[in-house]
Amino acid sequence: MNLINEKVTHNRFGTGSIVKHNDSIIEIHFASENKKFVFPDVFEKHLKLHDQSAADSMEKVIQKIEMERKEEEWRKEEEKKLQLKKQQLRLEHEKHMKNHKLHPQSQMAFWCDPEEQDISCSGWKVFSGVIKSGNNKGKPNKPIRLHQNSACLLTAIDSGKPEKDRRILGVYMVNENFIGKLCEDGYIPAHSEYRLQLTEQESDKMLFWKYYSNERTPHKMTWNSGKYRYFDNVWLAQILLDIVTLRSDPRERELAQRFFEYFCKMNQICDQEIPKPNGVLMSI
């Protein structure tokens, strides 16, 4: 707005005319002296334009600025709420980290459907599936036992093969900041470093039931339903140790060895005291 020479009345200094203004300051010549005011704030209560058209335009400017102020206040308030929520989540996360106690069966074996086999090893995350019944039907399963010490074992059965031929496709530690109790979407992301994908030849030699047995049916190889099974920490250590032994390429073997050592450290397992695999297949 061009307000130069416009007549105004100030509720304290009387009548004057505008001699200068910009986006933040307006200068007015009164009878005895010039005065500077904050623009356009001064028009809200203290200053009135004589020209009605100019006054109407100024009212629109003030309304627009007031709306922008409210939007900015709302934005800051929402940002403040978001920061508070993040802080609460961080404190909750730190509390879970600090108070975590190792569960003896905090590893997860995951059933990969044919369409998931490549995705799981390339995207390095799995979905725990959804709840089938009850009040929470349709919501993602919450993998409550998984923590920093946990690993996800990817398994599959070739079409037409029996359950005893379930193969291990790969394995990864969960993301270093993952806490199953706080997982809302059911997705379990991988650690940034500790992840191993087996070749087809390696996978054929790594049968799941060599290591796993069900407490309720210790002599049967049945998965029944569900996308995953929790299983013993020591069993996962056995699997990792066998992967180390299986690999002939020095670099790949070193990666597997580092994974194995990290896993043992996180699960307080002495690598010299790991028993031989004793899954269902070993008793047949």
PDB file of C-alpha atoms in Angstrom:
ATOM      1  CA  MET A   1       0.000   0.000   0.000  1.00  0.00           C
ATOM      2  CA  ASN A   2       1.166   3.513  -0.810  1.00  0.00           C
ATOM      3  CA  LEU A   3       0.205   5.597   2.234  1.00  0.00           C
ATOM      4  CA  ILE A   4       2.469   8.603   1.711  1.00  0.00           C
ATOM      5  CA  ASN A   5       0.625  11.904   2.483  1.00  0.00           C
ATOM      6  CA  GLU A   6      -2.430  10.077   3.789  1.00  0.00           C
ATOM      7  CA  LYS A   7      -4.080  11.900   6.705  1.00  0.00           C
ATOM      8  CA  VAL A   8      -4.355  10.090  10.030  1.00  0.00           C
ATOM      9  CA  THR A   9      -5.466  10.703  13.595  1.00  0.00           C
ATOM     10  CA  HIS A  10      -3.551   9.297  16.544  1.00  0.00           C
ATOM     11  CA  ASN A  11      -5.450   8.907  19.805  1.00  0.00           C
ATOM     12  CA  ARG A  12      -2.641  10.690  21.666  1.00  0.00           C
ATOM     13  CA  PHE A  13      -0.736  12.917  19.191  1.00  0.00           C
ATOM     14  CA  GLY A  14      -3.718  14.098  17.162  1.00  0.00           C
ATOM     15  CA  THR A  15      -3.866  14.675  13.404  1.00  0.00           C
ATOM     16  CA  GLY A  16      -0.885  14.117  11.133  1.00  0.00           C
ATOM     17  CA  SER A  17       0.169  12.869   7.728  1.00  0.00           C
ATOM     18  CA  ILE A  18       2.248   9.897   6.721  1.00  0.00           C
ATOM     19  CA  VAL A  19       5.690  10.836   5.410  1.00  0.00           C
ATOM     20  CA  LYS A  20       7.409   7.444   5.227  1.00  0.00           C
ATOM     21  CA  HIS A  21       6.706   3.748   5.727  1.00  0.00           C
ATOM     22  CA  ASN A  22       7.999   0.252   4.931  1.00  0.00           C
ATOM     23  CA  ASP A  23       7.037  -3.279   5.935  1.00  0.00           C
ATOM     24  CA  SER A  24       7.809  -2.686   9.612  1.00  0.00           C
ATOM     25  CA  ILE A  25       7.947   1.075  10.397  1.00  0.00           C
ATOM     26  CA  ILE A  26       5.691   4.031   9.627  1.00  0.00           C
ATOM     27  CA  GLU A  27       6.697   7.669  10.178  1.00  0.00           C
ATOM     28  CA  ILE A  28       4.062  10.382  10.709  1.00  0.00           C
ATOM     29  CA  HIS A  29       4.442  14.142  10.756  1.00  0.00           C
ATOM     30  CA  PHE A  30       2.402  15.726  13.515  1.00  0.00           C
ATOM     31  CA  ALA A  31       2.134  19.455  14.296  1.00  0.00           C
ATOM     32  CA  SER A  32       5.251  19.590  16.458  1.00  0.00           C
ATOM     33  CA  GLU A  33       7.372  16.603  15.460  1.00  0.00           C
ATOM     34  CA  ASN A  34       7.670  13.349  13.514  1.00  0.00           C
ATOM     35  CA  LYS A  35       6.888  10.076  15.224  1.00  0.00           C
ATOM     36  CA  LYS A  36       7.727   6.478  14.213  1.00  0.00           C
ATOM     37  CA  PHE A  37       5.500   3.526  14.960  1.00  0.00           C
ATOM     38  CA  VAL A  38       5.435  -0.221  14.315  1.00  0.00           C
ATOM     39  CA  PHE A  39       3.648  -0.912  11.046  1.00  0.00           C
ATOM     40  CA  PRO A  40       0.923  -2.035  10.641  1.00  0.00           C
ATOM     41  CA  ASP A  41       0.336  -2.793  14.350  1.00  0.00           C
ATOM     42  CA  VAL A  42      -0.259   0.864  15.199  1.00  0.00           C
ATOM     43  CA  PHE A  43      -3.433   0.882  13.071  1.00  0.00           C
ATOM     44  CA  GLU A  44      -5.058  -1.807  15.212  1.00  0.00           C
ATOM     45  CA  LYS A  45      -5.745   0.482  18.212  1.00  0.00           C
ATOM     46  CA  HIS A  46      -3.948   3.828  18.074  1.00  0.00           C
ATOM     47  CA  LEU A  47      -4.079   5.178  14.536  1.00  0.00           C
ATOM     48  CA  LYS A  48      -6.955   5.819  12.122  1.00  0.00           C
ATOM     49  CA  LEU A  49      -6.830   6.705   8.430  1.00  0.00           C
ATOM     50  CA  HIS A  50      -9.127   9.501   7.279  1.00  0.00           C
ATOM     51  CA  ASP A  51      -9.659   8.093   3.797  1.00  0.00           C
ATOM     52  CA  GLN A  52     -12.249   5.328   4.038  1.00  0.00           C
ATOM     53  CA  SER A  53     -10.922   3.382   1.044  1.00  0.00           C
ATOM     54  CA  ALA A  54      -7.415   3.379   2.490  1.00  0.00           C
ATOM     55  CA  ALA A  55      -8.844   2.433   5.900  1.00  0.00           C
ATOM     56  CA  ASP A  56     -10.706  -0.548   4.369  1.00  0.00           C
ATOM     57  CA  SER A  57      -7.563  -1.717   2.604  1.00  0.00           C
ATOM     58  CA  MET A  58      -5.596  -1.389   5.837  1.00  0.00           C
ATOM     59  CA  GLU A  59      -8.230  -3.443   7.674  1.00  0.00           C
ATOM     60  CA  LYS A  60      -7.773  -6.249   5.149  1.00  0.00           C
ATOM     61  CA  VAL A  61      -3.998  -6.091   5.588  1.00  0.00           C
ATOM     62  CA  ILE A  62      -4.364  -6.277   9.368  1.00  0.00           C
ATOM     63  CA  GLN A  63      -6.791  -9.214   9.107  1.00  0.00           C
ATOM     64  CA  LYS A  64      -4.381 -11.056   6.822  1.00  0.00           C
ATOM     65  CA  ILE A  65      -1.461 -10.457   9.176  1.00  0.00           C
ATOM     66  CA  GLU A  66      -3.545 -11.552  12.153  1.00  0.00           C
ATOM     67  CA  MET A  67      -4.489 -14.750  10.333  1.00  0.00           C
ATOM     68  CA  GLU A  68      -0.835 -15.396   9.501  1.00  0.00           C
ATOM     69  CA  ARG A  69       0.066 -14.803  13.151  1.00  0.00           C
ATOM     70  CA  LYS A  70      -2.523 -17.302  14.321  1.00  0.00           C
ATOM     71  CA  GLU A  71      -1.331 -19.851  11.770  1.00  0.00           C
ATOM     72  CA  GLU A  72       2.252 -19.340  12.920  1.00  0.00           C
ATOM     73  CA  GLU A  73       1.199 -19.709  16.566  1.00  0.00           C
ATOM     74  CA  TRP A  74      -0.707 -22.875  15.667  1.00  0.00           C
ATOM     75  CA  ARG A  75       2.304 -24.210  13.755  1.00  0.00           C
ATOM     76  CA  LYS A  76       4.614 -23.500  16.707  1.00  0.00           C
ATOM     77  CA  GLU A  77       2.161 -25.118  19.098  1.00  0.00           C
ATOM     78  CA  GLU A  78       1.926 -28.223  16.904  1.00  0.00           C
ATOM     79  CA  GLU A  79       5.707 -28.324  16.614  1.00  0.00           C
ATOM     80  CA  LYS A  80       5.952 -28.026  20.382  1.00  0.00           C
ATOM     81  CA  LYS A  81       3.499 -30.924  20.802  1.00  0.00           C
ATOM     82  CA  LEU A  82       5.464 -32.998  18.288  1.00  0.00           C
ATOM     83  CA  GLN A  83       8.737 -32.291  20.080  1.00  0.00           C
ATOM     84  CA  LEU A  84       7.112 -33.215  23.404  1.00  0.00           C
ATOM     85  CA  LYS A  85       5.808 -36.471  21.906  1.00  0.00           C
ATOM     86  CA  LYS A  86       9.263 -37.265  20.506  1.00  0.00           C
ATOM     87  CA  GLN A  87      10.802 -36.534  23.894  1.00  0.00           C
ATOM     88  CA  GLN A  88       8.296 -38.824  25.634  1.00  0.00           C
ATOM     89  CA  LEU A  89       8.970 -41.599  23.101  1.00  0.00           C
ATOM     90  CA  ARG A  90      12.705 -41.133  23.554  1.00  0.00           C
ATOM     91  CA  LEU A  91      12.376 -41.349  27.345  1.00  0.00           C
ATOM     92  CA  GLU A  92      10.188 -44.433  27.008  1.00  0.00           C
ATOM     93  CA  HIS A  93      12.715 -45.929  24.591  1.00  0.00           C
ATOM     94  CA  GLU A  94      15.595 -45.209  26.988  1.00  0.00           C
ATOM     95  CA  LYS A  95      13.601 -46.707  29.860  1.00  0.00           C
ATOM     96  CA  HIS A  96      13.008 -49.930  27.914  1.00  0.00           C
ATOM     97  CA  MET A  97      16.673 -50.058  26.910  1.00  0.00           C
ATOM     98  CA  LYS A  98      17.836 -49.549  30.482  1.00  0.00           C
ATOM     99  CA  ASN A  99      15.435 -52.005  32.107  1.00  0.00           C
ATOM    100  CA  HIS A 100      15.534 -54.734  29.458  1.00  0.00           C
ATOM    101  CA  LYS A 101      16.080 -58.258  30.703  1.00  0.00           C
ATOM    102  CA  LEU A 102      17.156 -60.962  28.268  1.00  0.00           C
ATOM    103  CA  HIS A 103      14.436 -63.435  27.428  1.00  0.00           C
ATOM    104  CA  PRO A 104      15.844 -66.924  26.717  1.00  0.00           C
ATOM    105  CA  GLN A 105      13.631 -67.156  23.609  1.00  0.00           C
ATOM    106  CA  SER A 106      13.869 -63.716  22.044  1.00  0.00           C
ATOM    107  CA  GLN A 107      14.719 -64.784  18.483  1.00  0.00           C
ATOM    108  CA  MET A 108      12.182 -64.992  15.652  1.00  0.00           C
ATOM    109  CA  ALA A 109      11.896 -67.569  12.881  1.00  0.00           C
ATOM    110  CA  PHE A 110       9.854 -66.139  10.012  1.00  0.00           C
ATOM    111  CA  TRP A 111       7.910 -68.081   7.376  1.00  0.00           C
ATOM    112  CA  CYS A 112       8.585 -66.492   3.978  1.00  0.00           C
ATOM    113  CA  ASP A 113       5.912 -67.086   1.362  1.00  0.00           C
ATOM    114  CA  PRO A 114       7.245 -67.454  -2.232  1.00  0.00           C
ATOM    115  CA  GLU A 115       6.580 -63.796  -3.040  1.00  0.00           C
ATOM    116  CA  GLU A 116       8.339 -62.685   0.141  1.00  0.00           C
ATOM    117  CA  GLN A 117      11.574 -64.638  -0.267  1.00  0.00           C
ATOM    118  CA  ASP A 118      13.415 -62.100  -2.429  1.00  0.00           C
ATOM    119  CA  ILE A 119      11.795 -59.083  -0.785  1.00  0.00           C
ATOM    120  CA  SER A 120      12.799 -60.130   2.734  1.00  0.00           C
ATOM    121  CA  CYS A 121      16.477 -60.468   1.866  1.00  0.00           C
ATOM    122  CA  SER A 122      16.657 -57.424  -0.407  1.00  0.00           C
ATOM    123  CA  GLY A 123      14.507 -55.069   1.663  1.00  0.00           C
ATOM    124  CA  TRP A 124      15.770 -56.563   4.932  1.00  0.00           C
ATOM    125  CA  LYS A 125      12.587 -56.324   6.908  1.00  0.00           C
ATOM    126  CA  VAL A 126       9.695 -58.647   7.667  1.00  0.00           C
ATOM    127  CA  PHE A 127       6.068 -58.097   8.588  1.00  0.00           C
ATOM    128  CA  SER A 128       4.802 -59.961  11.645  1.00  0.00           C
ATOM    129  CA  GLY A 129       1.300 -60.388  10.221  1.00  0.00           C
ATOM    130  CA  VAL A 130      -2.032 -59.336  11.689  1.00  0.00           C
ATOM    131  CA  ILE A 131      -4.106 -60.450  14.658  1.00  0.00           C
ATOM    132  CA  LYS A 132      -6.766 -62.928  13.523  1.00  0.00           C
ATOM    133  CA  SER A 133      -9.399 -62.522  16.236  1.00  0.00           C
ATOM    134  CA  GLY A 134     -10.502 -60.583  19.304  1.00  0.00           C
ATOM    135  CA  ASN A 135     -10.794 -56.858  19.928  1.00  0.00           C
ATOM    136  CA  ASN A 136      -7.563 -56.142  18.056  1.00  0.00           C
ATOM    137  CA  LYS A 137      -8.475 -58.199  14.985  1.00  0.00           C
ATOM    138  CA  GLY A 138      -6.800 -56.807  11.856  1.00  0.00           C
ATOM    139  CA  LYS A 139      -4.112 -54.889  13.749  1.00  0.00           C
ATOM    140  CA  PRO A 140      -0.426 -55.813  13.258  1.00  0.00           C
ATOM    141  CA  ASN A 141       1.081 -58.357  15.636  1.00  0.00           C
ATOM    142  CA  LYS A 142       3.415 -56.674  18.083  1.00  0.00           C
ATOM    143  CA  PRO A 143       6.694 -58.659  18.355  1.00  0.00           C
ATOM    144  CA  ILE A 144       7.035 -57.929  22.073  1.00  0.00           C
ATOM    145  CA  ARG A 145      10.036 -60.196  22.763  1.00  0.00           C
ATOM    146  CA  LEU A 146      12.274 -58.652  20.131  1.00  0.00           C
ATOM    147  CA  HIS A 147      14.948 -56.253  21.318  1.00  0.00           C
ATOM    148  CA  GLN A 148      18.511 -55.250  20.474  1.00  0.00           C
ATOM    149  CA  ASN A 149      19.680 -58.795  21.162  1.00  0.00           C
ATOM    150  CA  SER A 150      17.174 -60.355  18.745  1.00  0.00           C
ATOM    151  CA  ALA A 151      17.607 -61.728  15.254  1.00  0.00           C
ATOM    152  CA  CYS A 152      15.091 -62.638  12.541  1.00  0.00           C
ATOM    153  CA  LEU A 153      15.621 -65.951  10.775  1.00  0.00           C
ATOM    154  CA  LEU A 154      14.136 -66.148   7.279  1.00  0.00           C
ATOM    155  CA  THR A 155      12.861 -69.612   6.301  1.00  0.00           C
ATOM    156  CA  ALA A 156      10.929 -71.161   3.412  1.00  0.00           C
ATOM    157  CA  ILE A 157       9.768 -74.472   1.943  1.00  0.00           C
ATOM    158  CA  ASP A 158      10.104 -75.194  -1.765  1.00  0.00           C
ATOM    159  CA  SER A 159       6.848 -75.985  -3.541  1.00  0.00           C
ATOM    160  CA  GLY A 160       5.793 -79.599  -3.065  1.00  0.00           C
ATOM    161  CA  LYS A 161       8.400 -80.320  -0.376  1.00  0.00           C
ATOM    162  CA  PRO A 162       7.504 -81.564   3.144  1.00  0.00           C
ATOM    163  CA  GLU A 163       7.903 -79.413   6.262  1.00  0.00           C
ATOM    164  CA  LYS A 164      11.113 -81.230   7.241  1.00  0.00           C
ATOM    165  CA  ASP A 165      12.821 -79.633   4.209  1.00  0.00           C
ATOM    166  CA  ARG A 166      12.235 -76.078   5.413  1.00  0.00           C
ATOM    167  CA  ARG A 167      15.408 -74.153   4.512  1.00  0.00           C
ATOM    168  CA  ILE A 168      17.068 -71.115   6.103  1.00  0.00           C
ATOM    169  CA  LEU A 169      17.334 -68.281   3.558  1.00  0.00           C
ATOM    170  CA  GLY A 170      19.070 -65.662   5.664  1.00  0.00           C
ATOM    171  CA  VAL A 171      19.259 -63.996   9.044  1.00  0.00           C
ATOM    172  CA  TYR A 172      19.584 -60.488  10.391  1.00  0.00           C
ATOM    173  CA  MET A 173      19.860 -58.721  13.723  1.00  0.00           C
ATOM    174  CA  VAL A 174      17.013 -56.303  14.326  1.00  0.00           C
ATOM    175  CA  ASN A 175      17.693 -52.591  13.926  1.00  0.00           C
ATOM    176  CA  GLU A 176      19.904 -51.315  16.733  1.00  0.00           C
ATOM    177  CA  ASN A 177      17.111 -49.044  18.012  1.00  0.00           C
ATOM    178  CA  PHE A 178      14.243 -51.519  17.632  1.00  0.00           C
ATOM    179  CA  ILE A 179      12.031 -52.394  20.610  1.00  0.00           C
ATOM    180  CA  GLY A 180       9.248 -54.886  19.924  1.00  0.00           C
ATOM    181  CA  LYS A 181       6.982 -53.515  22.664  1.00  0.00           C
ATOM    182  CA  LEU A 182       6.954 -50.140  20.922  1.00  0.00           C
ATOM    183  CA  CYS A 183       6.409 -51.490  17.387  1.00  0.00           C
ATOM    184  CA  GLU A 184       3.021 -50.355  16.078  1.00  0.00           C
ATOM    185  CA  ASP A 185       3.160 -51.263  12.369  1.00  0.00           C
ATOM    186  CA  GLY A 186       4.399 -54.866  12.655  1.00  0.00           C
ATOM    187  CA  TYR A 187       7.481 -54.272  10.486  1.00  0.00           C
ATOM    188  CA  ILE A 188      10.811 -55.451  11.861  1.00  0.00           C
ATOM    189  CA  PRO A 189      13.743 -53.649  10.185  1.00  0.00           C
ATOM    190  CA  ALA A 190      17.279 -55.005  10.006  1.00  0.00           C
ATOM    191  CA  HIS A 191      20.453 -53.854  11.698  1.00  0.00           C
ATOM    192  CA  SER A 192      22.580 -51.587   9.510  1.00  0.00           C
ATOM    193  CA  GLU A 193      25.457 -54.117   9.444  1.00  0.00           C
ATOM    194  CA  TYR A 194      24.575 -57.563  10.760  1.00  0.00           C
ATOM    195  CA  ARG A 195      22.632 -59.331   7.997  1.00  0.00           C
ATOM    196  CA  LEU A 196      23.456 -62.519   6.090  1.00  0.00           C
ATOM    197  CA  GLN A 197      21.843 -63.868   2.944  1.00  0.00           C
ATOM    198  CA  LEU A 198      22.566 -67.500   2.100  1.00  0.00           C
ATOM    199  CA  THR A 199      23.260 -68.747  -1.400  1.00  0.00           C
ATOM    200  CA  GLU A 200      20.980 -71.469  -2.732  1.00  0.00           C
ATOM    201  CA  GLN A 201      23.714 -74.037  -2.152  1.00  0.00           C
ATOM    202  CA  GLU A 202      24.246 -72.836   1.440  1.00  0.00           C
ATOM    203  CA  SER A 203      20.502 -72.761   2.088  1.00  0.00           C
ATOM    204  CA  ASP A 204      20.120 -76.382   0.987  1.00  0.00           C
ATOM    205  CA  LYS A 205      22.539 -77.365   3.780  1.00  0.00           C
ATOM    206  CA  MET A 206      20.872 -75.212   6.461  1.00  0.00           C
ATOM    207  CA  LEU A 207      17.642 -76.968   7.385  1.00  0.00           C
ATOM    208  CA  PHE A 208      15.513 -75.225   9.996  1.00  0.00           C
ATOM    209  CA  TRP A 209      14.408 -78.361  11.860  1.00  0.00           C
ATOM    210  CA  LYS A 210      18.004 -79.332  12.547  1.00  0.00           C
ATOM    211  CA  TYR A 211      17.938 -76.633  15.231  1.00  0.00           C
ATOM    212  CA  TYR A 212      14.303 -76.143  16.150  1.00  0.00           C
ATOM    213  CA  SER A 213      11.849 -78.231  18.144  1.00  0.00           C
ATOM    214  CA  ASN A 214       8.467 -77.360  19.548  1.00  0.00           C
ATOM    215  CA  GLU A 215       8.108 -77.782  23.329  1.00  0.00           C
ATOM    216  CA  ARG A 216       4.550 -79.084  22.995  1.00  0.00           C
ATOM    217  CA  THR A 217       5.311 -81.515  20.174  1.00  0.00           C
ATOM    218  CA  PRO A 218       9.075 -82.141  20.467  1.00  0.00           C
ATOM    219  CA  HIS A 219       9.091 -85.042  17.984  1.00  0.00           C
ATOM    220  CA  LYS A 220       6.974 -83.438  15.261  1.00  0.00           C
ATOM    221  CA  MET A 221       7.915 -81.055  12.487  1.00  0.00           C
ATOM    222  CA  THR A 222       4.764 -78.951  12.272  1.00  0.00           C
ATOM    223  CA  TRP A 223       4.525 -75.191  11.888  1.00  0.00           C
ATOM    224  CA  ASN A 224       0.727 -75.071  11.796  1.00  0.00           C
ATOM    225  CA  SER A 225      -0.302 -71.390  11.519  1.00  0.00           C
ATOM    226  CA  GLY A 226       1.186 -67.930  11.945  1.00  0.00           C
ATOM    227  CA  LYS A 227       4.008 -66.051  10.229  1.00  0.00           C
ATOM    228  CA  TYR A 228       6.604 -66.469  12.942  1.00  0.00           C
ATOM    229  CA  ARG A 229       7.864 -68.487  15.892  1.00  0.00           C
ATOM    230  CA  TYR A 230       9.932 -67.308  18.834  1.00  0.00           C
ATOM    231  CA  PHE A 231      12.813 -69.609  19.594  1.00  0.00           C
ATOM    232  CA  ASP A 232      15.821 -70.136  21.807  1.00  0.00           C
ATOM    233  CA  ASN A 233      18.760 -67.717  21.761  1.00  0.00           C
ATOM    234  CA  VAL A 234      21.229 -70.614  21.820  1.00  0.00           C
ATOM    235  CA  TRP A 235      19.620 -72.171  18.724  1.00  0.00           C
ATOM    236  CA  LEU A 236      20.293 -68.985  16.760  1.00  0.00           C
ATOM    237  CA  ALA A 237      23.914 -69.066  17.962  1.00  0.00           C
ATOM    238  CA  GLN A 238      24.151 -72.655  16.640  1.00  0.00           C
ATOM    239  CA  ILE A 239      22.806 -71.532  13.267  1.00  0.00           C
ATOM    240  CA  LEU A 240      25.253 -68.631  13.001  1.00  0.00           C
ATOM    241  CA  LEU A 241      28.174 -70.859  13.960  1.00  0.00           C
ATOM    242  CA  ASP A 242      27.225 -73.341  11.232  1.00  0.00           C
ATOM    243  CA  ILE A 243      26.985 -70.526   8.677  1.00  0.00           C
ATOM    244  CA  VAL A 244      30.536 -69.462   9.620  1.00  0.00           C
ATOM    245  CA  THR A 245      31.758 -73.026   9.156  1.00  0.00           C
ATOM    246  CA  LEU A 246      29.857 -73.393   5.888  1.00  0.00           C
ATOM    247  CA  ARG A 247      31.377 -70.373   4.150  1.00  0.00           C
ATOM    248  CA  SER A 248      34.564 -70.832   2.144  1.00  0.00           C
ATOM    249  CA  ASP A 249      35.095 -67.290   0.854  1.00  0.00           C
ATOM    250  CA  PRO A 250      37.367 -65.510   3.408  1.00  0.00           C
ATOM    251  CA  ARG A 251      35.516 -62.206   3.256  1.00  0.00           C
ATOM    252  CA  GLU A 252      32.046 -63.807   3.568  1.00  0.00           C
ATOM    253  CA  ARG A 253      33.311 -65.994   6.388  1.00  0.00           C
ATOM    254  CA  GLU A 254      34.680 -62.960   8.230  1.00  0.00           C
ATOM    255  CA  LEU A 255      31.310 -61.168   7.952  1.00  0.00           C
ATOM    256  CA  ALA A 256      29.543 -64.221   9.357  1.00  0.00           C
ATOM    257  CA  GLN A 257      32.103 -64.510  12.162  1.00  0.00           C
ATOM    258  CA  ARG A 258      31.608 -60.859  13.162  1.00  0.00           C
ATOM    259  CA  PHE A 259      27.829 -61.400  13.172  1.00  0.00           C
ATOM    260  CA  PHE A 260      28.247 -64.517  15.336  1.00  0.00           C
ATOM    261  CA  GLU A 261      30.488 -62.735  17.850  1.00  0.00           C
ATOM    262  CA  TYR A 262      28.159 -59.741  18.056  1.00  0.00           C
ATOM    263  CA  PHE A 263      25.143 -61.995  18.599  1.00  0.00           C
ATOM    264  CA  CYS A 264      26.868 -63.919  21.371  1.00  0.00           C
ATOM    265  CA  LYS A 265      27.885 -60.695  23.071  1.00  0.00           C
ATOM    266  CA  MET A 266      24.359 -59.247  22.893  1.00  0.00           C
ATOM    267  CA  ASN A 267      22.864 -62.488  24.269  1.00  0.00           C
ATOM    268  CA  GLN A 268      25.550 -63.169  26.877  1.00  0.00           C
ATOM    269  CA  ILE A 269      26.408 -66.503  25.287  1.00  0.00           C
ATOM    270  CA  CYS A 270      29.865 -68.028  25.704  1.00  0.00           C
ATOM    271  CA  ASP A 271      30.847 -69.279  22.257  1.00  0.00           C
ATOM    272  CA  GLN A 272      32.889 -72.098  23.867  1.00  0.00           C
ATOM    273  CA  GLU A 273      29.812 -73.496  25.607  1.00  0.00           C
ATOM    274  CA  ILE A 274      27.354 -73.680  22.696  1.00  0.00           C
ATOM    275  CA  PRO A 275      25.935 -77.228  22.502  1.00  0.00           C
ATOM    276  CA  LYS A 276      25.535 -79.167  19.290  1.00  0.00           C
ATOM    277  CA  PRO A 277      22.247 -78.675  17.420  1.00  0.00           C
ATOM    278  CA  ASN A 278      19.507 -80.893  18.810  1.00  0.00           C
ATOM    279  CA  GLY A 279      16.434 -80.108  16.710  1.00  0.00           C
ATOM    280  CA  VAL A 280      13.854 -82.643  15.582  1.00  0.00           C
ATOM    281  CA  LEU A 281      15.898 -83.706  12.550  1.00  0.00           C
ATOM    282  CA  MET A 282      18.793 -84.752  14.781  1.00  0.00           C
ATOM    283  CA  SER A 283      16.652 -87.349  16.540  1.00  0.00           C
ATOM    284  CA  ILE A 284      15.330 -89.045  13.406  1.00  0.00           C
TER     285      ILE A 284
END
